[in-house]
Tab-separated table of N, CA and C in Angstrom:
chain	number	residue	atom	x	y	z
A	1	MET	N	13.549	28.809	4.048
A	1	MET	CA	12.575	27.773	3.769
A	1	MET	C	11.340	28.395	3.150
A	2	ASP	N	10.798	27.727	2.178
A	2	ASP	CA	9.626	28.239	1.490
A	2	ASP	C	8.364	27.904	2.257
A	3	VAL	N	7.412	28.801	2.187
A	3	VAL	CA	6.094	28.521	2.738
A	3	VAL	C	5.472	27.462	1.863
A	4	GLY	N	4.806	26.529	2.478
A	4	GLY	CA	4.045	25.571	1.716
A	4	GLY	C	4.846	24.398	1.191
A	5	HIS	N	6.099	24.223	1.604
A	5	HIS	CA	6.802	23.050	1.116
A	5	HIS	C	6.357	21.836	1.910
A	6	ASP	N	6.494	20.683	1.281
A	6	ASP	CA	6.038	19.458	1.925
A	6	ASP	C	6.853	19.165	3.171
A	7	VAL	N	6.162	18.686	4.191
A	7	VAL	CA	6.785	18.310	5.454
A	7	VAL	C	6.585	16.810	5.598
A	8	PRO	N	7.642	16.058	5.921
A	8	PRO	CA	7.471	14.613	6.086
A	8	PRO	C	6.344	14.300	7.070
A	9	MET	N	5.654	13.213	6.807
A	9	MET	CA	4.474	12.858	7.598
A	9	MET	C	4.812	12.455	9.035
A	10	ASP	N	6.082	12.137	9.337
A	10	ASP	CA	6.432	11.709	10.683
A	10	ASP	C	6.652	12.879	11.633
A	11	ARG	N	6.302	14.067	11.227
A	11	ARG	CA	6.474	15.242	12.078
A	11	ARG	C	5.424	15.242	13.172
A	12	ASP	N	5.772	15.832	14.305
A	12	ASP	CA	4.908	15.826	15.487
A	12	ASP	C	4.051	17.094	15.526
A	13	TRP	N	2.917	17.049	14.817
A	13	TRP	CA	2.021	18.204	14.745
A	13	TRP	C	1.390	18.489	16.103
A	14	ALA	N	1.137	17.439	16.895
A	14	ALA	CA	0.559	17.646	18.234
A	14	ALA	C	1.548	18.425	19.105
A	15	ARG	N	2.832	18.096	18.997
A	15	ARG	CA	3.853	18.823	19.755
A	15	ARG	C	3.890	20.282	19.323
A	16	LEU	N	3.843	20.521	18.012
A	16	LEU	CA	3.862	21.897	17.517
A	16	LEU	C	2.661	22.667	18.053
A	17	SER	N	1.492	22.041	18.064
A	17	SER	CA	0.295	22.746	18.546
A	17	SER	C	0.441	23.118	20.019
A	18	ARG	N	0.991	22.213	20.821
A	18	ARG	CA	1.212	22.521	22.246
A	18	ARG	C	2.251	23.634	22.395
A	19	TYR	N	3.268	23.594	21.570
A	19	TYR	CA	4.348	24.581	21.611
A	19	TYR	C	3.799	25.974	21.288
A	20	ILE	N	2.965	26.052	20.253
A	20	ILE	CA	2.367	27.332	19.854
A	20	ILE	C	1.436	27.844	20.949
A	21	ALA	N	0.584	26.958	21.479
A	21	ALA	CA	-0.345	27.368	22.545
A	21	ALA	C	0.424	27.871	23.762
A	22	SER	N	1.496	27.190	24.102
A	22	SER	CA	2.308	27.587	25.253
A	22	SER	C	2.954	28.956	25.024
A	23	ALA	N	3.476	29.180	23.822
A	23	ALA	CA	4.100	30.472	23.504
A	23	ALA	C	3.064	31.593	23.542
A	24	ARG	N	1.867	31.316	23.024
A	24	ARG	CA	0.793	32.316	23.033
A	24	ARG	C	0.394	32.649	24.466
A	25	GLU	N	0.217	31.604	25.278
A	25	GLU	CA	-0.185	31.807	26.671
A	25	GLU	C	0.893	32.540	27.465
A	26	ALA	N	2.161	32.272	27.154
A	26	ALA	CA	3.264	32.954	27.846
A	26	ALA	C	3.226	34.459	27.593
A	27	LEU	N	2.674	34.846	26.449
A	27	LEU	CA	2.528	36.271	26.134
A	27	LEU	C	1.230	36.847	26.694
A	28	GLY	N	0.420	35.990	27.322
A	28	GLY	CA	-0.852	36.444	27.877
A	28	GLY	C	-1.881	36.771	26.812
A	29	LEU	N	-1.751	36.137	25.647
A	29	LEU	CA	-2.665	36.411	24.537
A	29	LEU	C	-3.785	35.384	24.494
A	30	PRO	N	-5.030	35.803	24.665
A	30	PRO	CA	-6.133	34.869	24.446
A	30	PRO	C	-6.231	34.548	22.949
A	31	GLN	N	-6.821	33.418	22.621
A	31	GLN	CA	-6.937	33.023	21.215
A	31	GLN	C	-7.559	34.107	20.331
A	32	PRO	N	-8.654	34.760	20.755
A	32	PRO	CA	-9.240	35.780	19.877
A	32	PRO	C	-8.277	36.936	19.578
A	33	ALA	N	-7.509	37.361	20.565
A	33	ALA	CA	-6.558	38.458	20.354
A	33	ALA	C	-5.428	38.015	19.433
A	34	PHE	N	-4.954	36.791	19.623
A	34	PHE	CA	-3.895	36.244	18.773
A	34	PHE	C	-4.389	36.143	17.334
A	35	ALA	N	-5.611	35.656	17.174
A	35	ALA	CA	-6.204	35.546	15.840
A	35	ALA	C	-6.292	36.917	15.177
A	36	ALA	N	-6.731	37.914	15.932
A	36	ALA	CA	-6.856	39.270	15.378
A	36	ALA	C	-5.494	39.810	14.955
A	37	GLU	N	-4.462	39.567	15.768
A	37	GLU	CA	-3.119	40.031	15.413
A	37	GLU	C	-2.638	39.418	14.106
A	38	LEU	N	-3.003	38.157	13.881
A	38	LEU	CA	-2.552	37.462	12.676
A	38	LEU	C	-3.500	37.666	11.503
A	39	GLY	N	-4.635	38.318	11.765
A	39	GLY	CA	-5.588	38.583	10.691
A	39	GLY	C	-6.374	37.362	10.261
A	40	VAL	N	-6.612	36.444	11.204
A	40	VAL	CA	-7.387	35.244	10.902
A	40	VAL	C	-8.509	35.105	11.919
A	41	GLY	N	-9.402	34.177	11.674
A	41	GLY	CA	-10.475	33.911	12.617
A	41	GLY	C	-9.994	33.036	13.764
A	42	ARG	N	-10.751	33.052	14.850
A	42	ARG	CA	-10.387	32.255	16.026
A	42	ARG	C	-10.323	30.770	15.685
A	43	SER	N	-11.182	30.324	14.770
A	43	SER	CA	-11.191	28.899	14.412
A	43	SER	C	-9.863	28.474	13.789
A	44	ALA	N	-9.189	29.386	13.091
A	44	ALA	CA	-7.876	29.054	12.517
A	44	ALA	C	-6.864	28.791	13.625
A	45	ILE	N	-6.938	29.573	14.701
A	45	ILE	CA	-6.026	29.379	15.833
A	45	ILE	C	-6.395	28.099	16.576
A	46	GLN	N	-7.691	27.850	16.737
A	46	GLN	CA	-8.116	26.617	17.397
A	46	GLN	C	-7.609	25.397	16.632
A	47	LYS	N	-7.708	25.444	15.315
A	47	LYS	CA	-7.220	24.338	14.485
A	47	LYS	C	-5.708	24.192	14.644
A	48	LEU	N	-5.014	25.317	14.640
A	48	LEU	CA	-3.554	25.333	14.775
A	48	LEU	C	-3.118	24.712	16.100
A	49	GLU	N	-3.889	24.971	17.154
A	49	GLU	CA	-3.531	24.498	18.492
A	49	GLU	C	-4.186	23.163	18.853
A	50	SER	N	-4.889	22.555	17.899
A	50	SER	CA	-5.606	21.309	18.197
A	50	SER	C	-4.813	20.055	17.850
A	51	GLY	N	-3.657	20.225	17.241
A	51	GLY	CA	-2.879	19.063	16.823
A	51	GLY	C	-3.201	18.626	15.409
A	52	HIS	N	-3.938	19.452	14.670
A	52	HIS	CA	-4.275	19.130	13.281
A	52	HIS	C	-3.001	18.823	12.499
A	53	GLU	N	-3.027	17.753	11.728
A	53	GLU	CA	-1.872	17.371	10.919
A	53	GLU	C	-2.011	17.990	9.534
A	54	TYR	N	-1.313	19.073	9.317
A	54	TYR	CA	-1.317	19.749	8.029
A	54	TYR	C	-0.474	18.945	7.048
A	55	ARG	N	-0.784	19.079	5.777
A	55	ARG	CA	0.031	18.414	4.749
A	55	ARG	C	1.371	19.105	4.580
A	56	LYS	N	1.376	20.407	4.841
A	56	LYS	CA	2.613	21.171	4.692
A	56	LYS	C	2.547	22.394	5.587
A	57	VAL	N	3.682	23.013	5.786
A	57	VAL	CA	3.748	24.256	6.548
A	57	VAL	C	3.021	25.328	5.739
A	58	THR	N	2.162	26.093	6.405
A	58	THR	CA	1.305	27.069	5.727
A	58	THR	C	1.771	28.499	6.001
A	59	PRO	N	1.221	29.465	5.257
A	59	PRO	CA	1.528	30.867	5.560
A	59	PRO	C	1.149	31.244	7.001
A	60	LEU	N	0.124	30.621	7.551
A	60	LEU	CA	-0.243	30.900	8.943
A	60	LEU	C	0.873	30.461	9.888
A	61	HIS	N	1.481	29.314	9.624
A	61	HIS	CA	2.617	28.880	10.445
A	61	HIS	C	3.745	29.908	10.380
A	62	ARG	N	4.006	30.436	9.188
A	62	ARG	CA	5.068	31.440	9.038
A	62	ARG	C	4.703	32.724	9.788
A	63	ALA	N	3.417	33.090	9.766
A	63	ALA	CA	2.978	34.282	10.501
A	63	ALA	C	3.184	34.083	12.002
A	64	VAL	N	2.927	32.872	12.480
A	64	VAL	CA	3.148	32.554	13.896
A	64	VAL	C	4.633	32.687	14.226
A	65	GLU	N	5.483	32.148	13.349
A	65	GLU	CA	6.939	32.275	13.543
A	65	GLU	C	7.334	33.737	13.711
A	66	ARG	N	6.847	34.570	12.793
A	66	ARG	CA	7.202	35.996	12.844
A	66	ARG	C	6.653	36.654	14.103
A	67	ARG	N	5.412	36.354	14.469
A	67	ARG	CA	4.782	36.979	15.635
A	67	ARG	C	5.547	36.674	16.914
A	68	PHE	N	6.029	35.434	17.023
A	68	PHE	CA	6.765	35.038	18.221
A	68	PHE	C	8.241	35.404	18.149
A	69	GLY	N	8.683	35.940	17.012
A	69	GLY	CA	10.088	36.312	16.871
A	69	GLY	C	11.004	35.118	16.691
A	70	TRP	N	10.453	34.034	16.155
A	70	TRP	CA	11.249	32.837	15.918
A	70	TRP	C	11.981	32.959	14.591
A	71	ALA	N	13.122	32.319	14.489
A	71	ALA	CA	13.872	32.274	13.234
A	71	ALA	C	13.081	31.472	12.205
A	72	GLU	N	13.219	31.854	10.940
A	72	GLU	CA	12.557	31.108	9.877
A	72	GLU	C	13.033	29.664	9.920
A	73	GLY	N	12.101	28.745	9.797
A	73	GLY	CA	12.432	27.323	9.871
A	73	GLY	C	12.205	26.733	11.252
A	74	SER	N	11.860	27.578	12.219
A	74	SER	CA	11.617	27.080	13.577
A	74	SER	C	10.422	26.134	13.625
A	75	ILE	N	9.441	26.355	12.769
A	75	ILE	CA	8.277	25.457	12.736
A	75	ILE	C	8.755	24.034	12.449
A	76	GLU	N	9.598	23.883	11.430
A	76	GLU	CA	10.113	22.559	11.085
A	76	GLU	C	10.966	21.984	12.217
A	77	THR	N	11.737	22.845	12.876
A	77	THR	CA	12.577	22.398	13.995
A	77	THR	C	11.718	21.845	15.125
A	78	VAL	N	10.636	22.555	15.457
A	78	VAL	CA	9.731	22.091	16.516
A	78	VAL	C	9.035	20.804	16.077
A	79	LEU	N	8.615	20.734	14.824
A	79	LEU	CA	7.980	19.516	14.317
A	79	LEU	C	8.909	18.308	14.442
A	80	ALA	N	10.204	18.553	14.309
A	80	ALA	CA	11.194	17.473	14.382
A	80	ALA	C	11.629	17.179	15.819
A	81	GLY	N	11.076	17.912	16.797
A	81	GLY	CA	11.394	17.643	18.192
A	81	GLY	C	12.352	18.634	18.828
A	82	GLY	N	12.797	19.634	18.058
A	82	GLY	CA	13.719	20.629	18.592
A	82	GLY	C	12.998	21.825	19.187
A	83	GLU	N	13.781	22.845	19.481
A	83	GLU	CA	13.249	24.074	20.068
A	83	GLU	C	13.311	25.204	19.045
A	84	ALA	N	12.327	26.081	19.084
A	84	ALA	CA	12.321	27.252	18.202
A	84	ALA	C	13.486	28.158	18.574
A	85	GLU	N	14.093	28.755	17.559
A	85	GLU	CA	15.191	29.691	17.797
A	85	GLU	C	14.676	31.113	17.652
A	86	ARG	N	15.181	32.004	18.500
A	86	ARG	CA	14.820	33.420	18.391
A	86	ARG	C	15.506	33.992	17.168
A	87	PHE	N	14.820	34.865	16.464
A	87	PHE	CA	15.377	35.528	15.291
A	87	PHE	C	16.369	36.579	15.756
A	88	ALA	N	17.581	36.555	15.191
A	88	ALA	CA	18.626	37.465	15.660
A	88	ALA	C	18.872	38.635	14.724
A	89	GLY	N	18.305	38.605	13.525
A	89	GLY	CA	18.583	39.655	12.549
A	89	GLY	C	17.439	40.622	12.405
A	90	PRO	N	17.558	41.534	11.443
A	90	PRO	CA	16.465	42.469	11.192
A	90	PRO	C	15.238	41.722	10.683
A	91	VAL	N	14.075	42.255	10.984
A	91	VAL	CA	12.838	41.604	10.586
A	91	VAL	C	12.752	41.449	9.080
A	92	SER	N	13.138	42.442	8.343
A	92	SER	CA	13.081	42.367	6.890
A	92	SER	C	14.266	43.111	6.312
A	93	ASP	N	15.219	42.356	5.760
A	93	ASP	CA	16.379	43.017	5.191
A	93	ASP	C	16.273	43.131	3.678
A	94	SER	N	15.164	42.733	3.121
A	94	SER	CA	14.966	42.810	1.685
A	94	SER	C	13.946	43.897	1.366
A	95	PRO	N	14.243	44.759	0.376
A	95	PRO	CA	13.257	45.778	0.008
A	95	PRO	C	11.943	45.157	-0.457
A	96	ILE	N	12.018	44.000	-1.101
A	96	ILE	CA	10.792	43.341	-1.562
A	96	ILE	C	9.975	42.896	-0.358
A	97	GLU	N	10.635	42.257	0.631
A	97	GLU	CA	9.917	41.822	1.831
A	97	GLU	C	9.337	43.013	2.577
A	98	ALA	N	10.089	44.100	2.651
A	98	ALA	CA	9.591	45.297	3.336
A	98	ALA	C	8.356	45.829	2.619
A	99	GLY	N	8.376	45.806	1.287
A	99	GLY	CA	7.221	46.255	0.509
A	99	GLY	C	6.017	45.367	0.736
A	100	VAL	N	6.253	44.064	0.779
A	100	VAL	CA	5.162	43.120	1.038
A	100	VAL	C	4.612	43.343	2.441
A	101	ASP	N	5.511	43.511	3.426
A	101	ASP	CA	5.059	43.774	4.796
A	101	ASP	C	4.208	45.042	4.857
A	102	ALA	N	4.633	46.093	4.152
A	102	ALA	CA	3.870	47.345	4.139
A	102	ALA	C	2.509	47.131	3.486
A	103	LEU	N	2.476	46.361	2.406
A	103	LEU	CA	1.215	46.071	1.732
A	103	LEU	C	0.284	45.301	2.666
A	104	LEU	N	0.811	44.306	3.348
A	104	LEU	CA	-0.012	43.520	4.270
A	104	LEU	C	-0.563	44.377	5.399
A	105	ASP	N	0.210	45.357	5.843
A	105	ASP	CA	-0.265	46.249	6.902
A	105	ASP	C	-1.497	47.034	6.470
A	106	ASP	N	-1.645	47.274	5.162
A	106	ASP	CA	-2.777	48.038	4.646
A	106	ASP	C	-4.042	47.196	4.472
A	107	LEU	N	-3.930	45.881	4.582
A	107	LEU	CA	-5.083	45.018	4.373
A	107	LEU	C	-5.913	44.906	5.647
A	108	THR	N	-7.206	44.765	5.466
A	108	THR	CA	-8.084	44.562	6.618
A	108	THR	C	-7.896	43.142	7.147
A	109	ALA	N	-8.317	42.919	8.370
A	109	ALA	CA	-8.216	41.588	8.969
A	109	ALA	C	-9.000	40.572	8.146
A	110	ARG	N	-10.126	40.990	7.597
A	110	ARG	CA	-10.953	40.085	6.789
A	110	ARG	C	-10.213	39.645	5.532
A	111	VAL	N	-9.535	40.581	4.881
A	111	VAL	CA	-8.787	40.247	3.669
A	111	VAL	C	-7.605	39.344	4.014
A	112	LYS	N	-6.890	39.679	5.085
A	112	LYS	CA	-5.758	38.833	5.494
A	112	LYS	C	-6.233	37.415	5.786
A	113	GLY	N	-7.349	37.305	6.478
A	113	GLY	CA	-7.885	35.985	6.798
A	113	GLY	C	-8.227	35.189	5.557
A	114	ALA	N	-8.764	35.872	4.550
A	114	ALA	CA	-9.109	35.195	3.302
A	114	ALA	C	-7.868	34.757	2.539
A	115	LEU	N	-6.786	35.511	2.676
A	115	LEU	CA	-5.574	35.205	1.924
A	115	LEU	C	-4.697	34.156	2.591
A	116	LEU	N	-4.754	34.046	3.913
A	116	LEU	CA	-3.896	33.093	4.611
A	116	LEU	C	-4.365	31.671	4.368
A	117	GLY	N	-3.430	30.785	4.256
A	117	GLY	CA	-3.749	29.381	4.055
A	117	GLY	C	-4.192	29.103	2.636
A	118	GLY	N	-4.036	27.894	2.218
A	118	GLY	CA	-4.419	27.533	0.865
A	118	GLY	C	-3.426	28.047	-0.160
A	119	GLN	N	-3.647	27.658	-1.373
A	119	GLN	CA	-2.747	28.011	-2.458
A	119	GLN	C	-3.476	28.926	-3.435
A	120	VAL	N	-2.860	30.064	-3.751
A	120	VAL	CA	-3.432	30.950	-4.762
A	120	VAL	C	-3.171	30.315	-6.120
A	121	VAL	N	-4.242	30.092	-6.876
A	121	VAL	CA	-4.127	29.490	-8.199
A	121	VAL	C	-3.958	30.575	-9.247
A	122	ASP	N	-4.762	31.635	-9.137
A	122	ASP	CA	-4.699	32.725	-10.106
A	122	ASP	C	-5.378	33.949	-9.494
A	123	ALA	N	-5.147	35.077	-10.109
A	123	ALA	CA	-5.782	36.320	-9.670
A	123	ALA	C	-5.954	37.218	-10.878
A	124	THR	N	-6.917	38.103	-10.783
A	124	THR	CA	-7.134	39.073	-11.852
A	124	THR	C	-7.613	40.380	-11.234
A	125	ALA	N	-7.293	41.471	-11.884
A	125	ALA	CA	-7.777	42.784	-11.457
A	125	ALA	C	-8.674	43.314	-12.567
A	126	VAL	N	-9.905	43.620	-12.224
A	126	VAL	CA	-10.872	44.126	-13.196
A	126	VAL	C	-11.068	45.608	-12.925
A	127	PRO	N	-10.720	46.480	-13.909
A	127	PRO	CA	-10.869	47.922	-13.684
A	127	PRO	C	-12.328	48.313	-13.489
A	128	MET	N	-12.546	49.253	-12.576
A	128	MET	CA	-13.896	49.744	-12.321
A	128	MET	C	-14.251	50.897	-13.249
A	129	GLY	N	-13.287	51.423	-13.942
A	129	GLY	CA	-13.553	52.496	-14.894
A	129	GLY	C	-13.356	53.867	-14.286
A	130	ASP	N	-13.033	54.831	-15.129
A	130	ASP	CA	-12.851	56.230	-14.734
A	130	ASP	C	-11.884	56.398	-13.562
A	131	GLY	N	-10.896	55.527	-13.482
A	131	GLY	CA	-9.900	55.667	-12.424
A	131	GLY	C	-10.433	55.414	-11.031
A	132	ASP	N	-11.560	54.726	-10.925
A	132	ASP	CA	-12.176	54.460	-9.623
A	132	ASP	C	-11.575	53.255	-8.920
A	133	GLY	N	-10.499	52.734	-9.432
A	133	GLY	CA	-9.867	51.570	-8.822
A	133	GLY	C	-10.191	50.309	-9.587
A	134	SER	N	-9.968	49.197	-8.945
A	134	SER	CA	-10.245	47.918	-9.577
A	134	SER	C	-10.695	46.920	-8.519
A	135	VAL	N	-11.326	45.880	-8.994
A	135	VAL	CA	-11.748	44.782	-8.142
A	135	VAL	C	-10.748	43.654	-8.367
A	136	VAL	N	-10.147	43.187	-7.294
A	136	VAL	CA	-9.185	42.096	-7.394
A	136	VAL	C	-9.891	40.806	-6.989
A	137	ILE	N	-9.815	39.835	-7.867
A	137	ILE	CA	-10.455	38.547	-7.624
A	137	ILE	C	-9.350	37.497	-7.556
A	138	ILE	N	-9.378	36.710	-6.505
A	138	ILE	CA	-8.340	35.703	-6.294
A	138	ILE	C	-8.986	34.323	-6.258
A	139	TRP	N	-8.430	33.416	-7.039
A	139	TRP	CA	-8.880	32.028	-7.036
A	139	TRP	C	-7.939	31.252	-6.133
A	140	LYS	N	-8.495	30.724	-5.043
A	140	LYS	CA	-7.698	29.912	-4.118
A	140	LYS	C	-8.111	28.462	-4.281
A	141	GLY	N	-7.117	27.600	-4.350
A	141	GLY	CA	-7.388	26.177	-4.491
A	141	GLY	C	-7.927	25.590	-3.204
A	142	GLY	N	-8.703	24.547	-3.355
A	142	GLY	CA	-9.233	23.848	-2.189
A	142	GLY	C	-8.224	22.846	-1.675
A	143	GLU	N	-8.726	21.801	-1.076
A	143	GLU	CA	-7.847	20.741	-0.580
A	143	GLU	C	-6.992	20.231	-1.727
A	144	GLU	N	-5.747	19.983	-1.404
A	144	GLU	CA	-4.854	19.472	-2.436
A	144	GLU	C	-5.284	18.064	-2.807
A	145	ARG	N	-5.454	17.872	-4.074
A	145	ARG	CA	-5.806	16.554	-4.574
A	145	ARG	C	-5.326	16.477	-6.007
A	146	ASP	N	-5.156	15.281	-6.467
A	146	ASP	CA	-4.743	15.102	-7.850
A	146	ASP	C	-5.970	15.247	-8.729
A	147	LEU	N	-5.922	16.209	-9.642
A	147	LEU	CA	-7.028	16.439	-10.556
A	147	LEU	C	-6.732	15.774	-11.887
A	148	THR	N	-7.772	15.248	-12.479
A	148	THR	CA	-7.611	14.732	-13.835
A	148	THR	C	-7.529	15.931	-14.766
A	149	PRO	N	-6.997	15.746	-15.962
A	149	PRO	CA	-6.975	16.866	-16.915
A	149	PRO	C	-8.375	17.431	-17.166
A	150	ALA	N	-9.383	16.567	-17.211
A	150	ALA	CA	-10.756	17.037	-17.442
A	150	ALA	C	-11.241	17.898	-16.275
A	151	GLN	N	-10.939	17.491	-15.050
A	151	GLN	CA	-11.336	18.282	-13.880
A	151	GLN	C	-10.622	19.626	-13.879
A	152	ARG	N	-9.349	19.630	-14.231
A	152	ARG	CA	-8.574	20.870	-14.280
A	152	ARG	C	-9.158	21.822	-15.334
A	153	ARG	N	-9.495	21.284	-16.506
A	153	ARG	CA	-10.088	22.122	-17.569
A	153	ARG	C	-11.432	22.696	-17.126
A	154	ARG	N	-12.240	21.866	-16.433
A	154	ARG	CA	-13.544	22.341	-15.958
A	154	ARG	C	-13.365	23.502	-14.986
A	155	LEU	N	-12.431	23.380	-14.053
A	155	LEU	CA	-12.171	24.466	-13.102
A	155	LEU	C	-11.663	25.714	-13.817
A	156	GLU	N	-10.794	25.530	-14.794
A	156	GLU	CA	-10.270	26.679	-15.544
A	156	GLU	C	-11.374	27.363	-16.342
A	157	ARG	N	-12.311	26.567	-16.905
A	157	ARG	CA	-13.451	27.173	-17.621
A	157	ARG	C	-14.327	27.968	-16.656
A	158	GLN	N	-14.582	27.422	-15.462
A	158	GLN	CA	-15.383	28.142	-14.464
A	158	GLN	C	-14.701	29.453	-14.084
A	159	TRP	N	-13.403	29.416	-13.885
A	159	TRP	CA	-12.642	30.613	-13.533
A	159	TRP	C	-12.747	31.641	-14.650
A	160	SER	N	-12.628	31.178	-15.884
A	160	SER	CA	-12.719	32.077	-17.038
A	160	SER	C	-14.102	32.732	-17.108
A	161	LYS	N	-15.145	31.946	-16.897
A	161	LYS	CA	-16.515	32.483	-16.894
A	161	LYS	C	-16.679	33.523	-15.787
A	162	PHE	N	-16.139	33.218	-14.630
A	162	PHE	CA	-16.245	34.135	-13.498
A	162	PHE	C	-15.552	35.455	-13.809
A	163	GLN	N	-14.369	35.395	-14.405
A	163	GLN	CA	-13.643	36.613	-14.771
A	163	GLN	C	-14.457	37.444	-15.771
A	164	ARG	N	-15.007	36.776	-16.790
A	164	ARG	CA	-15.813	37.500	-17.790
A	164	ARG	C	-17.047	38.121	-17.142
A	165	ALA	N	-17.696	37.374	-16.246
A	165	ALA	CA	-18.894	37.888	-15.572
A	165	ALA	C	-18.552	39.125	-14.745
A	166	ALA	N	-17.442	39.084	-14.032
A	166	ALA	CA	-17.029	40.249	-13.236
A	166	ALA	C	-16.764	41.438	-14.144
A	167	HIS	N	-16.095	41.208	-15.255
A	167	HIS	CA	-15.813	42.290	-16.205
A	167	HIS	C	-17.116	42.860	-16.755
A	168	ASP	N	-18.059	41.964	-17.105
A	168	ASP	CA	-19.351	42.406	-17.643
A	168	ASP	C	-20.142	43.208	-16.613
A	169	ILE	N	-20.130	42.781	-15.374
A	169	ILE	CA	-20.852	43.497	-14.311
A	169	ILE	C	-20.309	44.909	-14.167
A	170	LEU	N	-18.993	45.034	-14.132
A	170	LEU	CA	-18.393	46.360	-13.970
A	170	LEU	C	-18.584	47.209	-15.221
A	171	ALA	N	-18.575	46.587	-16.389
A	171	ALA	CA	-18.814	47.326	-17.633
A	171	ALA	C	-20.262	47.805	-17.683
A	172	ASP	N	-21.215	46.984	-17.203
A	172	ASP	CA	-22.623	47.386	-17.166
A	172	ASP	C	-22.814	48.596	-16.274
A	173	GLY	N	-22.092	48.660	-15.186
A	173	GLY	CA	-22.185	49.801	-14.275
A	173	GLY	C	-21.788	51.088	-14.959
A	174	GLU	N	-20.778	51.033	-15.838
A	174	GLU	CA	-20.340	52.225	-16.566
A	174	GLU	C	-21.409	52.676	-17.547
A	175	GLU	N	-22.056	51.705	-18.234
A	175	GLU	CA	-23.063	52.053	-19.235
A	175	GLU	C	-24.297	52.665	-18.589
A	176	GLN	N	-24.690	52.189	-17.412
A	176	GLN	CA	-25.881	52.695	-16.744
A	176	GLN	C	-25.710	54.138	-16.305
A	177	GLU	N	-24.482	54.536	-15.990
A	177	GLU	CA	-24.240	55.898	-15.523
A	177	GLU	C	-24.256	56.898	-16.670
A	178	GLU	N	-23.991	56.428	-17.887
A	178	GLU	CA	-23.880	57.354	-19.027
A	178	GLU	C	-25.192	57.919	-19.460
């Protein structure tokens, strides 16, 4: 199952929130510790356990599945009134997934928190020069809504300006050092 696919509105989000809270408590994990393990803020866990009705299953839901050792798709099963299934196979049998898992392990909790939830619209890497690395800028979409073509163009122009500004800032830094 893909992260972020639409979930029918008749799903029991309140049941899922109770199920997650119960699983967390069974492990003796306070909300702050659980949040830290998942690389998110405590408010994300509070929202998750409050019965909030999400429009779709999010990357945070998938992270919860993995943390509890549930089989992929267990979130949807619980939403539909069933029970989560324990994962019986290897955690990652794909080299790509293993690479992604290794990459995620290298990220700080702050970066993970910023990346979880929402939809990535675009990203760019701006070189810092002289092999000093690069600055990665990620555009994350806000609440899902239908945008008019004019609104979409306006957002794309803002993103373009932001990318140019970041490039100019880093280029100015190189000129000042010379």
